[in-house]
Amino acid sequence: MTLQILFTGPVPKVIPVSGFAASAPAEAERIRADQWHLAYLNASRAQTISEGAGVVVAVADTGVDPHPDLRNNLLTGIDTVAGGSGDGQKDTNSHGTSMAGLIAAHGGPDETGALGIAPRSKILPIMSSTSDNFGEADDLAAAIEYAITSRAQIINISSGGASTPRLVRAVSAALDANIVVVAAAGNAPHQPVSYPASEEGVIAVGGVDRSGQHAAISVTGPEVDVVAPAVDIYSTSYDGKYSKGTGTSSATAIVAGAAALIRSKYPYLPAQEVAHRLTATAVDKGPPGRDDEYGYGVIDLVAALTADVPPLGFESASAPAGAGASTTAGAQPGDDGDGATVRGLVTLAVIVTAGVGWAWVARRRRRGDDPPPRISR
């Protein structure tokens, strides 16, 4: 039986706008204005602190076309499915190029063109899906395996579906290799969180709309960790064009960009502590504390880079001194403040101490709660 991985969202619609060129500055300028999620997340402020330099993000998707707004950050990758160019730099679908642009597009001159969350990070393109909007689970596994051997620090998986033993092993190996794995929760609201987002240790991403409310297309469930903008998201596409898409695919790429900002600023933080920064500084939505729609809340880029977040695992002893500074209470995504209110300690799943047979587990806490327990593993 064939086990397929489906994109978590429709293929982004390619809009009839040419790529950045001197003859079409108005079109390129319009794209930046249409990227509403940048202002909502206060990306300009975050990028004065970190732009993702030195971080490699593997994008396991339909390949990544060398768009003018992205090509300077595009590495040579690989295809794990037939029909590509062999280097991951062919995309006839638009999905992979759109995700890569949300992460690392550098735009054009004078603030034109599309901009990613981490515009100085590098994209390792891996064509693991076909242009028909699906791929095999073992092709995704091969993509993850390649990302591990290529020393990627983050793997973006804007798809989900069935699992195979090989895919489960590959995800586990990536987590063991200190890689931040970010995956989409899914776009079938009445279905469970898809794999690999449902895997313990993977950052499972849901979506919000322009008003910051739960996006109707976003899957809910106990595995959801954080949410990010997922509706009417503009990015790069093939042949120098641009795209507009809705889905947790886009939210996932935005969170992967946020992880790149953190890994660049705090290069000694273990992957689990990167996830902890994202969840600990998220802006609480819905019922107080974690819930199945919003997880721990909407990511806050500035707070994730500046908040004084106590570490969870002993691995953080290797982090440089003065790794965090206090945030300004009360700020929300898109505010000009220093970050969001940090409403308690949060972590994603389990933080494992290397060489020690136990782990810390934490949940969102409010004042007066007991400290998180230790559990056996």
XYZ file of C-alpha atoms in Angstrom:
377
model
C 0.000 0.000 0.000
C 1.279 3.440 -0.882
C 1.494 5.838 2.033
C 1.296 9.439 0.959
C 2.240 12.753 2.510
C -0.145 15.558 1.577
C 0.587 19.264 1.669
C -1.130 20.947 4.581
C -2.968 23.435 2.476
C -3.819 23.908 -1.180
C -0.995 24.656 -3.545
C -0.399 28.400 -3.225
C -2.054 30.294 -6.045
C 0.459 31.876 -8.391
C -0.583 35.476 -8.818
C 0.083 37.300 -12.094
C 2.926 39.426 -10.831
C 6.391 39.245 -12.303
C 9.480 38.772 -10.169
C 11.515 41.755 -9.111
C 12.900 43.643 -12.060
C 13.678 47.242 -12.839
C 10.766 47.290 -15.255
C 8.233 46.190 -12.639
C 9.025 47.938 -9.335
C 5.377 48.584 -8.492
C 4.537 44.866 -8.524
C 7.500 43.978 -6.317
C 6.648 46.768 -3.889
C 3.068 45.568 -3.675
C 4.115 42.113 -2.553
C 5.947 43.470 0.485
C 2.867 45.482 1.443
C 0.679 42.406 1.005
C 2.819 40.387 3.422
C 0.627 41.363 6.364
C 2.152 38.724 8.607
C 5.423 40.695 8.782
C 3.809 43.666 10.521
C 1.592 41.417 12.620
C 4.656 39.622 14.005
C 6.750 42.802 14.252
C 9.343 41.196 12.000
C 11.165 44.475 11.315
C 11.920 44.879 15.016
C 12.988 41.249 15.369
C 15.323 41.553 12.393
C 17.249 44.341 14.113
C 18.192 41.666 16.655
C 18.694 38.644 14.407
C 18.310 37.867 10.704
C 19.136 34.182 10.846
C 22.747 34.456 9.682
C 24.689 31.210 9.822
C 21.606 28.978 10.025
C 20.674 26.373 7.411
C 17.001 25.446 7.069
C 16.170 22.318 5.095
C 12.898 22.618 3.170
C 11.531 19.174 2.331
C 8.868 20.000 -0.221
C 8.317 20.302 -3.982
C 11.733 21.826 -4.591
C 12.706 25.490 -4.488
C 12.941 27.602 -7.618
C 15.770 30.193 -7.550
C 13.502 33.239 -7.312
C 15.295 36.618 -7.559
C 14.113 37.483 -4.021
C 15.523 34.218 -2.660
C 18.345 32.914 -4.829
C 21.196 34.455 -2.814
C 20.151 32.286 0.128
C 19.601 29.092 -1.841
C 22.052 26.218 -1.447
C 22.488 23.169 -3.646
C 20.204 20.422 -2.419
C 18.912 17.103 -3.680
C 15.837 15.371 -5.093
C 14.469 12.312 -3.323
C 11.793 11.878 -5.994
C 12.082 11.579 -9.754
C 11.405 14.474 -12.056
C 13.545 17.216 -10.603
C 16.840 18.769 -11.593
C 18.789 16.717 -9.066
C 19.727 19.659 -6.858
C 16.370 20.518 -5.330
C 16.213 23.746 -7.328
C 13.293 22.902 -9.583
C 9.706 23.570 -8.537
C 6.808 23.348 -10.963
C 4.268 23.364 -8.146
C 5.038 26.613 -6.225
C 4.540 25.128 -2.758
C 8.201 24.588 -1.886
C 9.302 27.955 -3.272
C 6.558 29.661 -1.298
C 7.671 28.009 1.946
C 11.317 28.838 1.315
C 10.432 32.471 0.644
C 8.527 32.759 3.917
C 11.619 31.550 5.717
C 14.512 33.216 3.929
C 13.549 35.564 1.091
C 15.916 38.545 1.101
C 13.838 40.719 -1.230
C 15.148 43.214 -3.733
C 16.670 46.684 -3.447
C 14.927 49.487 -1.565
C 12.681 47.134 0.432
C 10.979 45.691 -2.628
C 10.058 42.085 -3.265
C 9.159 39.367 -0.791
C 10.835 39.174 2.613
C 11.281 36.118 4.801
C 11.310 35.963 8.576
C 15.036 35.102 8.589
C 16.417 36.823 5.464
C 20.066 35.892 6.094
C 19.447 32.209 6.724
C 20.186 29.643 4.028
C 17.739 27.236 2.417
C 18.722 23.631 1.717
C 16.148 22.643 -0.938
C 14.989 19.034 -1.033
C 12.453 17.920 -3.613
C 10.589 15.197 -1.717
C 7.143 15.691 -3.249
C 5.820 15.873 -6.787
C 3.962 18.619 -8.556
C 0.757 16.625 -8.062
C 0.438 17.795 -4.439
C 1.588 14.587 -2.756
C 4.644 12.517 -2.011
C 5.606 9.186 -0.518
C 6.320 8.960 3.195
C 9.673 7.294 2.541
C 10.644 10.094 0.141
C 10.140 12.494 3.040
C 12.184 10.161 5.220
C 15.012 10.281 2.679
C 14.796 14.078 2.693
C 15.141 14.183 6.468
C 18.073 11.791 6.324
C 19.795 14.053 3.806
C 19.138 17.100 5.961
C 20.797 15.335 8.891
C 23.916 14.404 6.945
C 24.039 17.936 5.499
C 24.062 19.393 9.038
C 20.921 21.450 8.683
C 19.929 23.088 11.959
C 16.207 23.246 11.176
C 13.927 21.091 9.025
C 10.706 22.589 7.707
C 7.987 20.079 6.869
C 4.928 21.899 5.520
C 3.114 18.632 4.869
C 1.766 15.711 6.789
C -0.007 12.397 6.495
C 0.854 8.769 6.968
C 3.990 7.445 8.593
C 6.238 4.489 7.838
C 8.886 2.879 10.050
C 11.585 4.606 8.021
C 9.954 8.014 8.411
C 9.537 7.529 12.158
C 13.203 6.576 12.446
C 14.259 9.575 10.368
C 12.310 12.041 12.503
C 13.731 10.489 15.667
C 17.244 10.682 14.231
C 16.785 14.369 13.388
C 15.673 15.167 16.918
C 18.600 13.172 18.326
C 20.916 15.170 16.030
C 19.910 18.445 17.738
C 17.831 19.601 14.770
C 14.699 21.697 15.241
C 11.921 19.911 13.350
C 8.879 22.052 12.545
C 5.794 20.480 10.966
C 2.271 21.500 10.006
C -0.666 20.348 12.128
C -2.873 19.983 9.055
C -5.826 21.581 7.301
C -8.665 19.120 7.881
C -10.253 20.528 11.062
C -12.093 17.317 11.916
C -9.011 15.140 11.514
C -6.249 14.522 14.078
C -2.924 16.340 13.909
C -0.975 14.880 11.008
C 2.359 13.076 11.079
C 5.133 14.128 11.707
C 3.621 17.083 13.610
C 2.044 14.554 15.971
C 5.453 13.115 16.863
C 6.738 13.990 20.326
C 9.527 16.550 20.100
C 8.392 18.004 16.760
C 7.028 21.567 16.885
C 3.434 21.204 15.683
C 2.111 24.397 14.109
C -1.480 25.562 13.747
C -2.767 28.740 12.149
C -4.475 32.052 12.865
C -6.180 34.517 10.551
C -5.587 38.235 10.026
C -7.402 39.070 13.266
C -5.282 36.661 15.266
C -8.134 34.207 15.734
C -8.045 30.488 15.076
C -7.979 29.857 11.323
C -10.963 27.773 10.252
C -8.757 25.466 8.202
C -6.364 24.643 11.046
C -6.429 21.225 12.709
C -6.797 21.243 16.477
C -5.508 18.749 18.995
C -3.366 18.170 22.077
C -0.199 18.064 19.980
C -0.482 21.664 18.713
C 2.368 23.694 20.208
C 2.166 27.169 18.658
C 0.268 29.033 15.963
C 1.261 31.596 13.348
C -0.402 33.488 10.457
C -1.930 31.072 7.962
C -4.459 33.016 5.883
C -3.745 35.016 2.689
C 0.005 34.612 2.993
C 2.078 36.077 0.150
C 5.465 34.698 -0.810
C 7.719 33.746 -3.716
C 6.841 31.320 -6.507
C 8.443 29.743 -9.569
C 9.653 31.706 -12.598
C 10.142 34.904 -10.597
C 6.447 35.119 -9.760
C 4.692 35.420 -6.412
C 2.082 33.332 -4.644
C -0.790 33.662 -2.225
C -1.748 30.747 -0.006
C -3.802 29.750 3.009
C -2.912 26.842 5.251
C -0.826 25.609 8.133
C 1.929 25.023 5.570
C 2.584 28.766 5.575
C 2.337 29.030 9.355
C 4.913 26.252 9.659
C 7.413 28.019 7.413
C 6.959 31.210 9.434
C 7.719 29.310 12.644
C 10.756 27.705 11.002
C 11.965 31.225 10.197
C 11.451 32.191 13.834
C 13.512 29.196 14.906
C 16.277 30.351 12.543
C 16.334 33.764 14.210
C 16.752 32.100 17.602
C 19.435 29.645 16.477
C 21.386 32.509 14.944
C 21.254 34.663 18.074
C 21.804 31.773 20.490
C 23.968 29.278 18.575
C 24.712 27.221 21.702
C 21.095 26.499 22.570
C 20.003 22.885 22.065
C 17.090 22.348 19.699
C 14.743 21.629 22.606
C 15.612 24.957 24.184
C 14.871 26.712 20.893
C 11.417 25.143 20.987
C 11.115 26.190 24.614
C 11.822 29.820 23.705
C 9.091 29.749 21.085
C 6.481 28.279 23.403
C 7.521 30.147 26.553
C 7.180 33.521 24.862
C 4.071 32.802 22.796
C 1.109 35.129 23.306
C -1.614 33.207 25.078
C -4.881 32.926 23.135
C -8.207 31.292 23.858
C -8.719 29.828 27.329
C -5.916 30.665 29.807
C -2.951 28.361 29.314
C -2.405 25.823 26.587
C -5.397 24.744 24.514
C -5.986 22.570 21.486
C -6.676 25.436 19.062
C -3.749 27.747 19.792
C -1.323 25.492 21.630
C 0.698 27.811 23.839
C -0.230 30.776 21.679
C 0.864 32.944 18.757
C 4.614 33.138 18.294
C 6.235 36.421 19.314
C 9.462 36.989 17.392
C 10.826 39.813 19.535
C 10.048 38.133 22.827
C 11.569 34.857 21.615
C 14.821 36.731 20.968
C 14.896 38.936 24.058
C 12.929 37.342 26.896
C 14.664 36.038 30.001
C 13.604 32.406 29.579
C 14.921 30.010 32.247
C 16.432 26.919 30.636
C 14.880 23.512 31.062
C 17.739 21.082 30.460
C 21.326 20.929 31.635
C 22.375 21.338 27.993
C 21.790 25.068 28.428
C 24.895 25.275 30.562
C 26.772 25.530 27.256
C 24.873 28.641 26.230
C 26.732 31.960 26.428
C 26.254 34.104 29.479
C 23.582 36.788 29.300
C 21.577 34.845 26.752
C 18.359 36.724 27.410
C 16.916 40.026 28.527
C 13.562 40.852 30.055
C 10.644 41.722 27.826
C 8.199 44.557 28.147
C 4.986 43.202 29.606
C 1.768 43.583 27.697
C 3.036 43.828 24.121
C 1.326 41.805 21.407
C 2.487 40.611 17.983
C 2.769 43.685 15.799
C 3.311 46.061 18.714
C 6.370 48.267 18.945
C 7.107 46.989 22.438
C 9.943 44.668 23.298
C 7.811 41.556 23.247
C 4.752 39.776 24.486
C 3.739 39.079 28.024
C 5.480 35.922 29.128
C 2.683 34.053 30.854
C 4.541 31.225 32.515
C 7.036 28.557 31.606
C 6.359 26.365 28.644
C 8.149 23.650 26.762
C 7.536 21.447 23.790
C 7.266 17.874 24.993
C 10.400 16.347 26.500
C 13.881 17.767 27.025
C 16.354 14.908 27.179
C 19.685 15.279 28.920
C 22.435 13.642 26.896
C 23.794 10.551 28.598
C 21.248 10.679 31.427
C 18.203 8.440 31.590
C 15.627 11.049 32.553
C 14.053 14.144 31.187
C 12.236 17.288 32.225
C 8.662 17.833 31.204
C 6.918 21.152 31.677
C 3.512 22.545 30.995
C 2.400 26.145 30.866
C 2.515 27.399 34.444
C 1.033 30.346 36.218
C 2.169 31.858 39.460
C 1.730 29.491 42.367
C 1.919 26.321 40.282
C 4.262 23.604 41.369
C 7.497 23.133 39.371
C 7.411 20.641 36.497
C 7.941 17.004 37.450
C 10.651 14.641 36.345
C 9.623 11.534 34.492
C 11.398 8.388 33.437
C 12.138 7.676 29.860
